[in-house]
mmCIF file of C-alpha atoms and ligand atoms in Angstrom:
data_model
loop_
_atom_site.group_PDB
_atom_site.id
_atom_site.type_symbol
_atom_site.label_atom_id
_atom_site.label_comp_id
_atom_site.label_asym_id
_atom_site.label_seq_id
_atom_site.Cartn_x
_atom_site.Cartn_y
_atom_site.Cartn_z
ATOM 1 C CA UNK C 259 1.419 -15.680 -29.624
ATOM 2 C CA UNK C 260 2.301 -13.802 -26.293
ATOM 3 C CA UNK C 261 0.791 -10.552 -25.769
ATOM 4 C CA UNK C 262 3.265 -8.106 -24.257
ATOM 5 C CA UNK C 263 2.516 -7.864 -20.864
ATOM 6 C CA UNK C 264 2.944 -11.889 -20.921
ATOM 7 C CA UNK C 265 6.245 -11.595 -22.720
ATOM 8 C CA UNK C 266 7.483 -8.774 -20.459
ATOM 9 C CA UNK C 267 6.354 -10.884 -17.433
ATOM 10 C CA UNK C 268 8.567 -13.854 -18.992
ATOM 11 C CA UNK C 269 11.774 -11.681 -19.355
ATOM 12 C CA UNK C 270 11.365 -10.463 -15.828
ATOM 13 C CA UNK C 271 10.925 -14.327 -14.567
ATOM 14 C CA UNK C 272 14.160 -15.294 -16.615
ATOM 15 C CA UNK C 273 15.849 -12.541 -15.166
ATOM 16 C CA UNK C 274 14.406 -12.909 -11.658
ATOM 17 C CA UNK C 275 15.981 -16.915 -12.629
ATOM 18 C CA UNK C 276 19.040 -15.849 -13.531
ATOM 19 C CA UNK C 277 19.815 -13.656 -10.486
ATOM 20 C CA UNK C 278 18.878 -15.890 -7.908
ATOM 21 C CA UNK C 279 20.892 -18.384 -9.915
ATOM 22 C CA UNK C 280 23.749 -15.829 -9.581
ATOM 23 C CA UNK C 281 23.161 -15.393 -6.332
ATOM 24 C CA UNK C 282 22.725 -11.602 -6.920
ATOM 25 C CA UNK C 283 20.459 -10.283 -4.232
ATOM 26 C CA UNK C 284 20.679 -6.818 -5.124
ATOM 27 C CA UNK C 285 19.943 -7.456 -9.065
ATOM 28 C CA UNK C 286 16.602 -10.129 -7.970
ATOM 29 C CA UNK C 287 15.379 -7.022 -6.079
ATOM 30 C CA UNK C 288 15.959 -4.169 -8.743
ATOM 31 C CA UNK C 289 14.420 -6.645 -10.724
ATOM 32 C CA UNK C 290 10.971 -7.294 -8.567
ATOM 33 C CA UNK C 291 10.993 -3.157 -8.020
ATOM 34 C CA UNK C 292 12.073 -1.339 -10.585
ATOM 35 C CA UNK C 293 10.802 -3.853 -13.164
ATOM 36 C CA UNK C 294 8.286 -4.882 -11.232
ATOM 37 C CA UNK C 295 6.605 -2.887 -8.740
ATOM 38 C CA UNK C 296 6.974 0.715 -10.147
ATOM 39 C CA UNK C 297 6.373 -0.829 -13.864
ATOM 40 C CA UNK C 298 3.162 -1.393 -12.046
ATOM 41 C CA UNK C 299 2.897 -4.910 -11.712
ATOM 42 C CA UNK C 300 0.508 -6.189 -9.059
ATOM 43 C CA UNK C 301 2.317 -7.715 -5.869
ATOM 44 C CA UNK C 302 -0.167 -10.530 -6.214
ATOM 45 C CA UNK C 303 1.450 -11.381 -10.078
ATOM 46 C CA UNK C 304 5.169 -10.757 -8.317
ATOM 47 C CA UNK C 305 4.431 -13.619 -6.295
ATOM 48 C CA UNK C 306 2.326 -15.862 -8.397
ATOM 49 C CA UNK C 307 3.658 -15.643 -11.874
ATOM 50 C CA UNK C 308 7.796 -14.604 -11.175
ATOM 51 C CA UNK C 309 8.622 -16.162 -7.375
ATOM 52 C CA UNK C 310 6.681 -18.928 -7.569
ATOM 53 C CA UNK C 311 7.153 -20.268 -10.884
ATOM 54 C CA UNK C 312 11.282 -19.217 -10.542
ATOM 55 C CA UNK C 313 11.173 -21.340 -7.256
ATOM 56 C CA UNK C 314 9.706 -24.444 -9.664
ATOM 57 C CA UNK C 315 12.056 -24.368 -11.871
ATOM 58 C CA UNK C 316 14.963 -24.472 -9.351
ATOM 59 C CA UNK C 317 13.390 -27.509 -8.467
ATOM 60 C CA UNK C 318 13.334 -28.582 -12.186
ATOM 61 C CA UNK C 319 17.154 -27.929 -12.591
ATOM 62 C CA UNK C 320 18.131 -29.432 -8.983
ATOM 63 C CA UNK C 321 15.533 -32.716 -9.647
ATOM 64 C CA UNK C 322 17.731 -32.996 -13.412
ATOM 65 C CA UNK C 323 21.140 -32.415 -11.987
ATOM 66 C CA UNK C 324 21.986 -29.255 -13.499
ATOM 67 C CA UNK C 325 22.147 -27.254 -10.228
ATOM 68 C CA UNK C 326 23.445 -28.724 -7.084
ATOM 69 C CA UNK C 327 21.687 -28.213 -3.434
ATOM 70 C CA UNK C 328 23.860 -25.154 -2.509
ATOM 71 C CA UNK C 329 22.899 -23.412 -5.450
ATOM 72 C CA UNK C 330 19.326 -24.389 -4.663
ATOM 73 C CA UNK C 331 20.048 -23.452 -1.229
ATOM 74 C CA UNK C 332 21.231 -19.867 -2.845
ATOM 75 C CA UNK C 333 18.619 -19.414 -4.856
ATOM 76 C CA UNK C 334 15.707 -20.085 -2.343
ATOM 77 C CA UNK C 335 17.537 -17.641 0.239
ATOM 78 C CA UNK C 336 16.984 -14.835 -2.609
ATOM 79 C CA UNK C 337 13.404 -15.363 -3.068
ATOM 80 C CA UNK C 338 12.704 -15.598 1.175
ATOM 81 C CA UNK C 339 14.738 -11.756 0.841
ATOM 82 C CA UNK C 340 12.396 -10.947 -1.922
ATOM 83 C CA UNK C 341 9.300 -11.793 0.295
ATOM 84 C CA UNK C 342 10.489 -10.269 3.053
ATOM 85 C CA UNK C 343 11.030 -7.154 1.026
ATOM 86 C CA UNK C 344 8.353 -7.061 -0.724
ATOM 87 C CA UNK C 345 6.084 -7.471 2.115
ATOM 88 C CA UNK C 346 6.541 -4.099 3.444
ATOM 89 C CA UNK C 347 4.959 -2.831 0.231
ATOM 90 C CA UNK C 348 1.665 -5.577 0.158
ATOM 91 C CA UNK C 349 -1.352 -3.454 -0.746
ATOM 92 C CA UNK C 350 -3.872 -4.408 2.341
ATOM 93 C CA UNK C 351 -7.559 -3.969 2.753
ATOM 94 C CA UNK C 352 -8.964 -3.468 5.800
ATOM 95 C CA UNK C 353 -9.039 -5.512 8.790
ATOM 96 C CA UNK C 354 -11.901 -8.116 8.259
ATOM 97 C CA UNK C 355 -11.294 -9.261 11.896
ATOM 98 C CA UNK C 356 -10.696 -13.065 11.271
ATOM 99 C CA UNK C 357 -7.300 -14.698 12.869
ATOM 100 C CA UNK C 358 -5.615 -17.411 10.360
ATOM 101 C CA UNK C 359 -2.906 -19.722 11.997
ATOM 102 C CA UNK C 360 -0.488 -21.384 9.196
ATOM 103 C CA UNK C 361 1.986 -23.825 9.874
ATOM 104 C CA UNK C 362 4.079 -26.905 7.656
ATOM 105 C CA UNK C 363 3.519 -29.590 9.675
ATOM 106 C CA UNK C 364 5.745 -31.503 11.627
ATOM 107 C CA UNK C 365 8.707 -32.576 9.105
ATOM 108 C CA UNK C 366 7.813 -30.678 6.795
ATOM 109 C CA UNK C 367 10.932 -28.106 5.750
ATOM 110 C CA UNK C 368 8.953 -26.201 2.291
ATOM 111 C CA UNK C 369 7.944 -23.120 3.775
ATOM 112 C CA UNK C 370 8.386 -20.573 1.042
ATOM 113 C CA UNK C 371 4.780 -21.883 0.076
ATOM 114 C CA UNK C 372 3.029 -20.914 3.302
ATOM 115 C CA UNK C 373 4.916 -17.739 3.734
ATOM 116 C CA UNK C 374 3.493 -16.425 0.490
ATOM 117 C CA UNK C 375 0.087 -17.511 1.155
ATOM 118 C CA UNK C 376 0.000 -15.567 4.248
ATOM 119 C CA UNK C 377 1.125 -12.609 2.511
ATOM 120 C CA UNK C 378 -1.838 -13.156 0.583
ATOM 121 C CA UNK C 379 -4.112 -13.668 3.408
ATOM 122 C CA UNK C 380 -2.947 -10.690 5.101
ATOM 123 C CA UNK C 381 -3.792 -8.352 1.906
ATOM 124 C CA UNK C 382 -7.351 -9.331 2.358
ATOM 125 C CA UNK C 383 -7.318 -8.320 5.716
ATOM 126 C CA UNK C 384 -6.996 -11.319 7.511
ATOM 127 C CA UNK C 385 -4.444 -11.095 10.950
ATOM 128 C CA UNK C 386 -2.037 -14.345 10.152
ATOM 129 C CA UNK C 387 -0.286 -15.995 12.286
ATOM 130 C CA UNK C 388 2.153 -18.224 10.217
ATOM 131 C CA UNK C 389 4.675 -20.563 12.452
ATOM 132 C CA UNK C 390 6.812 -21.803 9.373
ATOM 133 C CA UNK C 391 8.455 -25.277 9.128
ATOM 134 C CA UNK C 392 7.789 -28.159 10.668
ATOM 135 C CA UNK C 393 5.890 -27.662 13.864
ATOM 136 C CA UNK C 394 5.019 -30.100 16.533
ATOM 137 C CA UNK C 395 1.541 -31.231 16.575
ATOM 138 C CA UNK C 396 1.426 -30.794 20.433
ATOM 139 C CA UNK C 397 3.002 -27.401 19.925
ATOM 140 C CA UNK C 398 0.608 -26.425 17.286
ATOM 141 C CA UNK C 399 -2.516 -27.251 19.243
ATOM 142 C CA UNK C 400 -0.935 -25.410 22.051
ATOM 143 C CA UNK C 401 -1.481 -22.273 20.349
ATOM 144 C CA UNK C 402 -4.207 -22.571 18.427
ATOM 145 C CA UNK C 403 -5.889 -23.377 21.679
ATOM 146 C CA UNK C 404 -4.781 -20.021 23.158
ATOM 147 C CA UNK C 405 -4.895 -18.047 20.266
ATOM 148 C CA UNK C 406 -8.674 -19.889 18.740
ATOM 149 C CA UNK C 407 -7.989 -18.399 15.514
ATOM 150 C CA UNK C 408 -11.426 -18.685 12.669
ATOM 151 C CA UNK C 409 -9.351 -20.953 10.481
ATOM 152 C CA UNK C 410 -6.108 -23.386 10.694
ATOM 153 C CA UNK C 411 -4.377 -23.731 7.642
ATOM 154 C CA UNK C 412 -1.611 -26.420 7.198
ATOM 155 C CA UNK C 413 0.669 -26.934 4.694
ATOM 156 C CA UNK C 414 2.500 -30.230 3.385
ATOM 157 C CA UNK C 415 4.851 -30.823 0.465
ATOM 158 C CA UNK C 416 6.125 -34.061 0.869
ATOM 159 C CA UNK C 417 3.502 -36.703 0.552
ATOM 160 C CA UNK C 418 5.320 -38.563 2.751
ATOM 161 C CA UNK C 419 4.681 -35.847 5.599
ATOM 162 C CA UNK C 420 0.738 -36.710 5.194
ATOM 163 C CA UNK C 421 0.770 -39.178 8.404
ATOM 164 C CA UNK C 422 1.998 -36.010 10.307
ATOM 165 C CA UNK C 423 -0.795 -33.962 8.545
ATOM 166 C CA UNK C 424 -3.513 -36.596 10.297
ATOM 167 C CA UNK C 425 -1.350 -36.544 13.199
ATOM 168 C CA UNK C 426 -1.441 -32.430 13.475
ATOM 169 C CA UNK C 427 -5.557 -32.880 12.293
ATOM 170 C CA UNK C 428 -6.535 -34.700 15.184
ATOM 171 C CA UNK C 429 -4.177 -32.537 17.924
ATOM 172 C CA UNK C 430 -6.025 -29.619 16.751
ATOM 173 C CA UNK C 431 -9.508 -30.988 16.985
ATOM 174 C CA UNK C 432 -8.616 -32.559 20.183
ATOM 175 C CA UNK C 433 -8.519 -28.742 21.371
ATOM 176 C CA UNK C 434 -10.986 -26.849 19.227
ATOM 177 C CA UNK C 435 -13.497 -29.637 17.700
ATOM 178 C CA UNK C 436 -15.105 -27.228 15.523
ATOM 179 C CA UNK C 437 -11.894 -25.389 14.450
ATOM 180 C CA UNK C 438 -12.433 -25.162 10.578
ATOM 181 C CA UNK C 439 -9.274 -26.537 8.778
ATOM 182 C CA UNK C 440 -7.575 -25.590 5.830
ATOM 183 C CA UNK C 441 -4.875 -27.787 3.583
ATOM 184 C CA UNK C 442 -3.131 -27.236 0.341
ATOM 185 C CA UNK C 443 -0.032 -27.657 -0.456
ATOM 186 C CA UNK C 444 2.324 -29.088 -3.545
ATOM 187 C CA UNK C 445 1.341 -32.569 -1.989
ATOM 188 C CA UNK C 446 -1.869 -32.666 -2.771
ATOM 189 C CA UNK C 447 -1.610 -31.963 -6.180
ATOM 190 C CA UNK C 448 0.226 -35.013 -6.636
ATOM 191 C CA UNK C 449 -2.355 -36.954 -4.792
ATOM 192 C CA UNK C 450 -5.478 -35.329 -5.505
ATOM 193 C CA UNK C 451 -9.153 -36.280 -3.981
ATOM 194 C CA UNK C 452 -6.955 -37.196 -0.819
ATOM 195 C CA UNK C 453 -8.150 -34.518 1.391
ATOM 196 C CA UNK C 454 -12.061 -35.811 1.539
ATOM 197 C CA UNK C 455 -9.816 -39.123 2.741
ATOM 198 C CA UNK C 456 -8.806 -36.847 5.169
ATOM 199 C CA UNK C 457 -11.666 -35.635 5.827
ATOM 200 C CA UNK C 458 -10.293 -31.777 5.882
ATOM 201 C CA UNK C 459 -11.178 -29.214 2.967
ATOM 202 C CA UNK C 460 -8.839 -28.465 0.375
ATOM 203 C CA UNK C 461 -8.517 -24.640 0.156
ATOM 204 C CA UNK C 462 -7.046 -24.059 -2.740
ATOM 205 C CA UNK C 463 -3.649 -24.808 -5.020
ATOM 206 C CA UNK C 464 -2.050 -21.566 -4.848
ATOM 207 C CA UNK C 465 -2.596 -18.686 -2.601
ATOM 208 C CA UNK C 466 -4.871 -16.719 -4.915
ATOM 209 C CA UNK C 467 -7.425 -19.499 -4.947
ATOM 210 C CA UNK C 468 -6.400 -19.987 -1.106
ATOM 211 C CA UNK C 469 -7.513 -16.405 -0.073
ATOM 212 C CA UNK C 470 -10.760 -16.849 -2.419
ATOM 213 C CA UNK C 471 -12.162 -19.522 -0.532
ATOM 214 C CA UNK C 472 -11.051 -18.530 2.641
ATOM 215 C CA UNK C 473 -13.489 -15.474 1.923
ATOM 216 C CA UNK C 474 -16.234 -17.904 1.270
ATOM 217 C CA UNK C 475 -16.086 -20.472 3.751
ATOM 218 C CA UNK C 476 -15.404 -17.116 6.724
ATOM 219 C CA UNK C 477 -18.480 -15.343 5.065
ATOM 220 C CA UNK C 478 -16.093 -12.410 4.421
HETATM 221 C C1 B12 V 790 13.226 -24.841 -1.966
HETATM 222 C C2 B12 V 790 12.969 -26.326 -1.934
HETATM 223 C C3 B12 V 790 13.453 -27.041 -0.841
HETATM 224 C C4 B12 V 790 14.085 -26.361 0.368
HETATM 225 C C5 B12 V 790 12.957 -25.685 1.190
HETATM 226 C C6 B12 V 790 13.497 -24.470 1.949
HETATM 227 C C7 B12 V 790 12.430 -23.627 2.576
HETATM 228 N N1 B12 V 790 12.885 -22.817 3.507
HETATM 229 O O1 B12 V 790 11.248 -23.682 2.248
HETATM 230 C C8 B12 V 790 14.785 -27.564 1.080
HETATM 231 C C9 B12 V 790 16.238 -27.597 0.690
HETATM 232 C C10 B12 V 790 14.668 -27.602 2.606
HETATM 233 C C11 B12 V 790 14.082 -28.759 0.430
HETATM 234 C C12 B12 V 790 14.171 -30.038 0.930
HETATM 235 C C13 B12 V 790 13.629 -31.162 0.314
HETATM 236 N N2 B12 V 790 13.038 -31.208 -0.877
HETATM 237 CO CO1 B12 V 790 12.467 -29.624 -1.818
HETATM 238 N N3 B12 V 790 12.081 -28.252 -2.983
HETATM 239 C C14 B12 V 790 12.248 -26.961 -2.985
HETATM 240 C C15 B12 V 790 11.698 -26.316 -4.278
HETATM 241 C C16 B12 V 790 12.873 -26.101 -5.233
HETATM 242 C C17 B12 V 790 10.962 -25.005 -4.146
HETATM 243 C C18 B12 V 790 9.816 -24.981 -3.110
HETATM 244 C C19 B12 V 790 9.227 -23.599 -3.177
HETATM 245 O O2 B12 V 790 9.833 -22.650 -2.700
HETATM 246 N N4 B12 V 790 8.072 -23.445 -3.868
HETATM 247 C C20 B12 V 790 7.448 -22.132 -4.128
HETATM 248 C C21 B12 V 790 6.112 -21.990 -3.404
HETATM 249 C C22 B12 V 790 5.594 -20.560 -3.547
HETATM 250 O O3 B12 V 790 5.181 -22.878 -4.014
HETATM 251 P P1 B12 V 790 4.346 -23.973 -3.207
HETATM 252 O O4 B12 V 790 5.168 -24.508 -2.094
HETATM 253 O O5 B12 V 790 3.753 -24.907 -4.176
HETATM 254 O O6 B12 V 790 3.173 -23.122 -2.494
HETATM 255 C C23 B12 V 790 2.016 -22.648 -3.185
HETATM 256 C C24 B12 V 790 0.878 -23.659 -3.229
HETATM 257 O O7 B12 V 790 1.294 -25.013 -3.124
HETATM 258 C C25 B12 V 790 -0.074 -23.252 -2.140
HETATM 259 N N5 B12 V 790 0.094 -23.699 -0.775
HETATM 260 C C26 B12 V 790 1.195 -24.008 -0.063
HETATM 261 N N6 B12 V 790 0.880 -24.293 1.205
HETATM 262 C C27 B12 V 790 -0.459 -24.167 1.316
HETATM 263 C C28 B12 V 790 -1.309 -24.358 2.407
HETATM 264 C C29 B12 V 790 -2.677 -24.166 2.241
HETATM 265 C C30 B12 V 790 -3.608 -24.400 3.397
HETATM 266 C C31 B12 V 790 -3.189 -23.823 0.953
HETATM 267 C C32 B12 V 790 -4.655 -23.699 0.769
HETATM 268 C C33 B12 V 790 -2.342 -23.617 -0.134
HETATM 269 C C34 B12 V 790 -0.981 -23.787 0.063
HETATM 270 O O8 B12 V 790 0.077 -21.827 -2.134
HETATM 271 C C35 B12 V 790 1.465 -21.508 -2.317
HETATM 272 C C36 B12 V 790 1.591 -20.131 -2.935
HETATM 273 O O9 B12 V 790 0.885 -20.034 -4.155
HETATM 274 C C37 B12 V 790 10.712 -27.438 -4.737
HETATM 275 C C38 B12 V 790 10.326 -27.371 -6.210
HETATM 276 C C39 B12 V 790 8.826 -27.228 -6.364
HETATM 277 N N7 B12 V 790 8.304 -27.642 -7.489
HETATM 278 O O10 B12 V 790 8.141 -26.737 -5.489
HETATM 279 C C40 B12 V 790 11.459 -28.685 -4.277
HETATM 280 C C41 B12 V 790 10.722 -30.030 -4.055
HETATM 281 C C42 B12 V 790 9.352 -29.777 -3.440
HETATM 282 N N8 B12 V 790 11.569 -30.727 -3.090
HETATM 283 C C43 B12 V 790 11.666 -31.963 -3.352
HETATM 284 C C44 B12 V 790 12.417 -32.888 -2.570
HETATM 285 C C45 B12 V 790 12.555 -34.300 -3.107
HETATM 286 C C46 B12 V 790 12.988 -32.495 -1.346
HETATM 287 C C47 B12 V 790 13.751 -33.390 -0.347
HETATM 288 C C48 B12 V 790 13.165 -34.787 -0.103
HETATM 289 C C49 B12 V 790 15.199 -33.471 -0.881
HETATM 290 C C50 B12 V 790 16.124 -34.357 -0.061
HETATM 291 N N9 B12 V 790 16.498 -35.484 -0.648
HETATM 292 O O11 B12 V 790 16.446 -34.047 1.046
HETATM 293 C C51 B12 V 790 13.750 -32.520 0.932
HETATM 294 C C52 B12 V 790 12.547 -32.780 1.853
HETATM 295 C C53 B12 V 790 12.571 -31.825 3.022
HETATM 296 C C54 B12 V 790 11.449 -31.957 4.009
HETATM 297 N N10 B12 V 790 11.639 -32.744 5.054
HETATM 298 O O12 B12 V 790 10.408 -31.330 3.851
HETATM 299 C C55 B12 V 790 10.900 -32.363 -4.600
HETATM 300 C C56 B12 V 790 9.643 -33.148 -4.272
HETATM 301 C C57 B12 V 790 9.374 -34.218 -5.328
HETATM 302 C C58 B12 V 790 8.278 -35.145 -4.953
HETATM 303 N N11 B12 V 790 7.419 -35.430 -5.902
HETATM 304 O O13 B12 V 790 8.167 -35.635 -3.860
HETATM 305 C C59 B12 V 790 10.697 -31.000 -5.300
HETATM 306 C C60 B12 V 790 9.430 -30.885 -6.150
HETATM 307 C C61 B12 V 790 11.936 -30.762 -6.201
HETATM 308 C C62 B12 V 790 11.986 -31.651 -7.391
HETATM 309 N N12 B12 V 790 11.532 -31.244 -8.533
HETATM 310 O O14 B12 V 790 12.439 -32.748 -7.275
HETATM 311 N N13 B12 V 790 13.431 -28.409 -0.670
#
């Protein structure tokens, strides 16, 4: 039996679904506001139980055959608006003075994933520097030599980006050997136990758990 703040968050995520499936980018962000935001829905539930889950099941429908890639493509470009709209309204505690550097690595095209953990990651007061998509491993540990951030976080989807995982792990330690490292990512829930392989920590497999340990492992 659903209660009926789980039923009302299902009706919002079916209409969240069917506007992104629409194409309507006006009605998915009435929808995340009006229904959403002023209903007062956290930010943090927005993300985890509407976006997230609507972004799934366009891969469910796309993996089946029922939707093609454009329509895919449509729908994803709604929920990056959405972010980016919603961001200006993220609820943020204060400044807790640790830098986080996020990237995909190289290959890797998900970033939708990323994005929203650093959303997250800023609204416990981390600064976040996320780099998107597929960055170079030379490129990465470029920066994260110059910037030395408390934590590098990268994300991978396809397991068959995990060679370019290793390949971004040992650029980075090249240039900061003691530069604690973060992974998560859809790929490792398909191969779990594979980060001790990796010999990285797992931080989590969605951003709510991400931000969680992050706290612990920073001491913040
Ligand atoms: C949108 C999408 C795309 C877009 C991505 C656009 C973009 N700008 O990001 C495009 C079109 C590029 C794409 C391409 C492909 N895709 Co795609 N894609 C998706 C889709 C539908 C949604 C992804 C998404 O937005 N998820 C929503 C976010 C919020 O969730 P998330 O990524 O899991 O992130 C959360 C956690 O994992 C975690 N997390 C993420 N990163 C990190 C990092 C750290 C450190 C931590 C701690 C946590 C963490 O926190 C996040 C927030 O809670 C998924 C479906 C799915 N189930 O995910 C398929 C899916 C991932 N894609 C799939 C496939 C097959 C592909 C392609 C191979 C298709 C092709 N033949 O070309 C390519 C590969 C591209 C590449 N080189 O990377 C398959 C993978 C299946 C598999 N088992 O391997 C999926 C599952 C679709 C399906 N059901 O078949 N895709």
């Amino acid at each position: 039996m659903l209660t009926s703040n789980e039923s009302a968050l299902t009706g919002l995520l079916n209409a969240y679904l069917a506007a992104q499936l629409a194409g309507n980018r006006r009605e998915a962000l009435r929808l995340l506001v009006d229904e959403g935001i002023l209903r007062g829905i956290p930010l943090q539930t927005l993300h985890l139980d509407v976006i997230q889950p609507a972004q799934y099941e366009i891969g469910r429908l796309w993996q089946e055959n029922i939707i093609s890639v454009a329509q895919e493509h449509l729908a994803t470009a709604v929920s990056q608006l959405a972010l980016a709209h919603l961001y200006r309204h993220l609820p943020r505690d204060p400044p807790n003075g640790k830098v986080v550097l996020i990237a995909c690595v190289q290959g890797e095209l998900h970033e939708v994933g990323p994005r929203m953990a650093s959303d997250f990651l800023e609204m416990a007061g981390f600064d976040v520097r996320f780099l998107g998509a597929n960055v170079p491993p030379e490129h990465l540990a470029r920066m994260v030599s110059e910037v030395r951030p408390d934590l590098v976080a990268l994300s991978v989807t396809m397991t068959y980006h995990l060679p370019a995982l290793r390949e971004a792990v040992a650029h980075v330690r090249k240039v900061f050997p003691d530069a604690p490292l973060a992974v998560g990512g859809l790929a490792f829930s398909w191969a779990p136990g594979l980060e001790d392989q990796l010999g990285v920590n797992l931080f989590g497999k969605d951003a709510r758990e991400f931000v969680a340990t992050a706290c612990r492992v920073l001491g913040v």
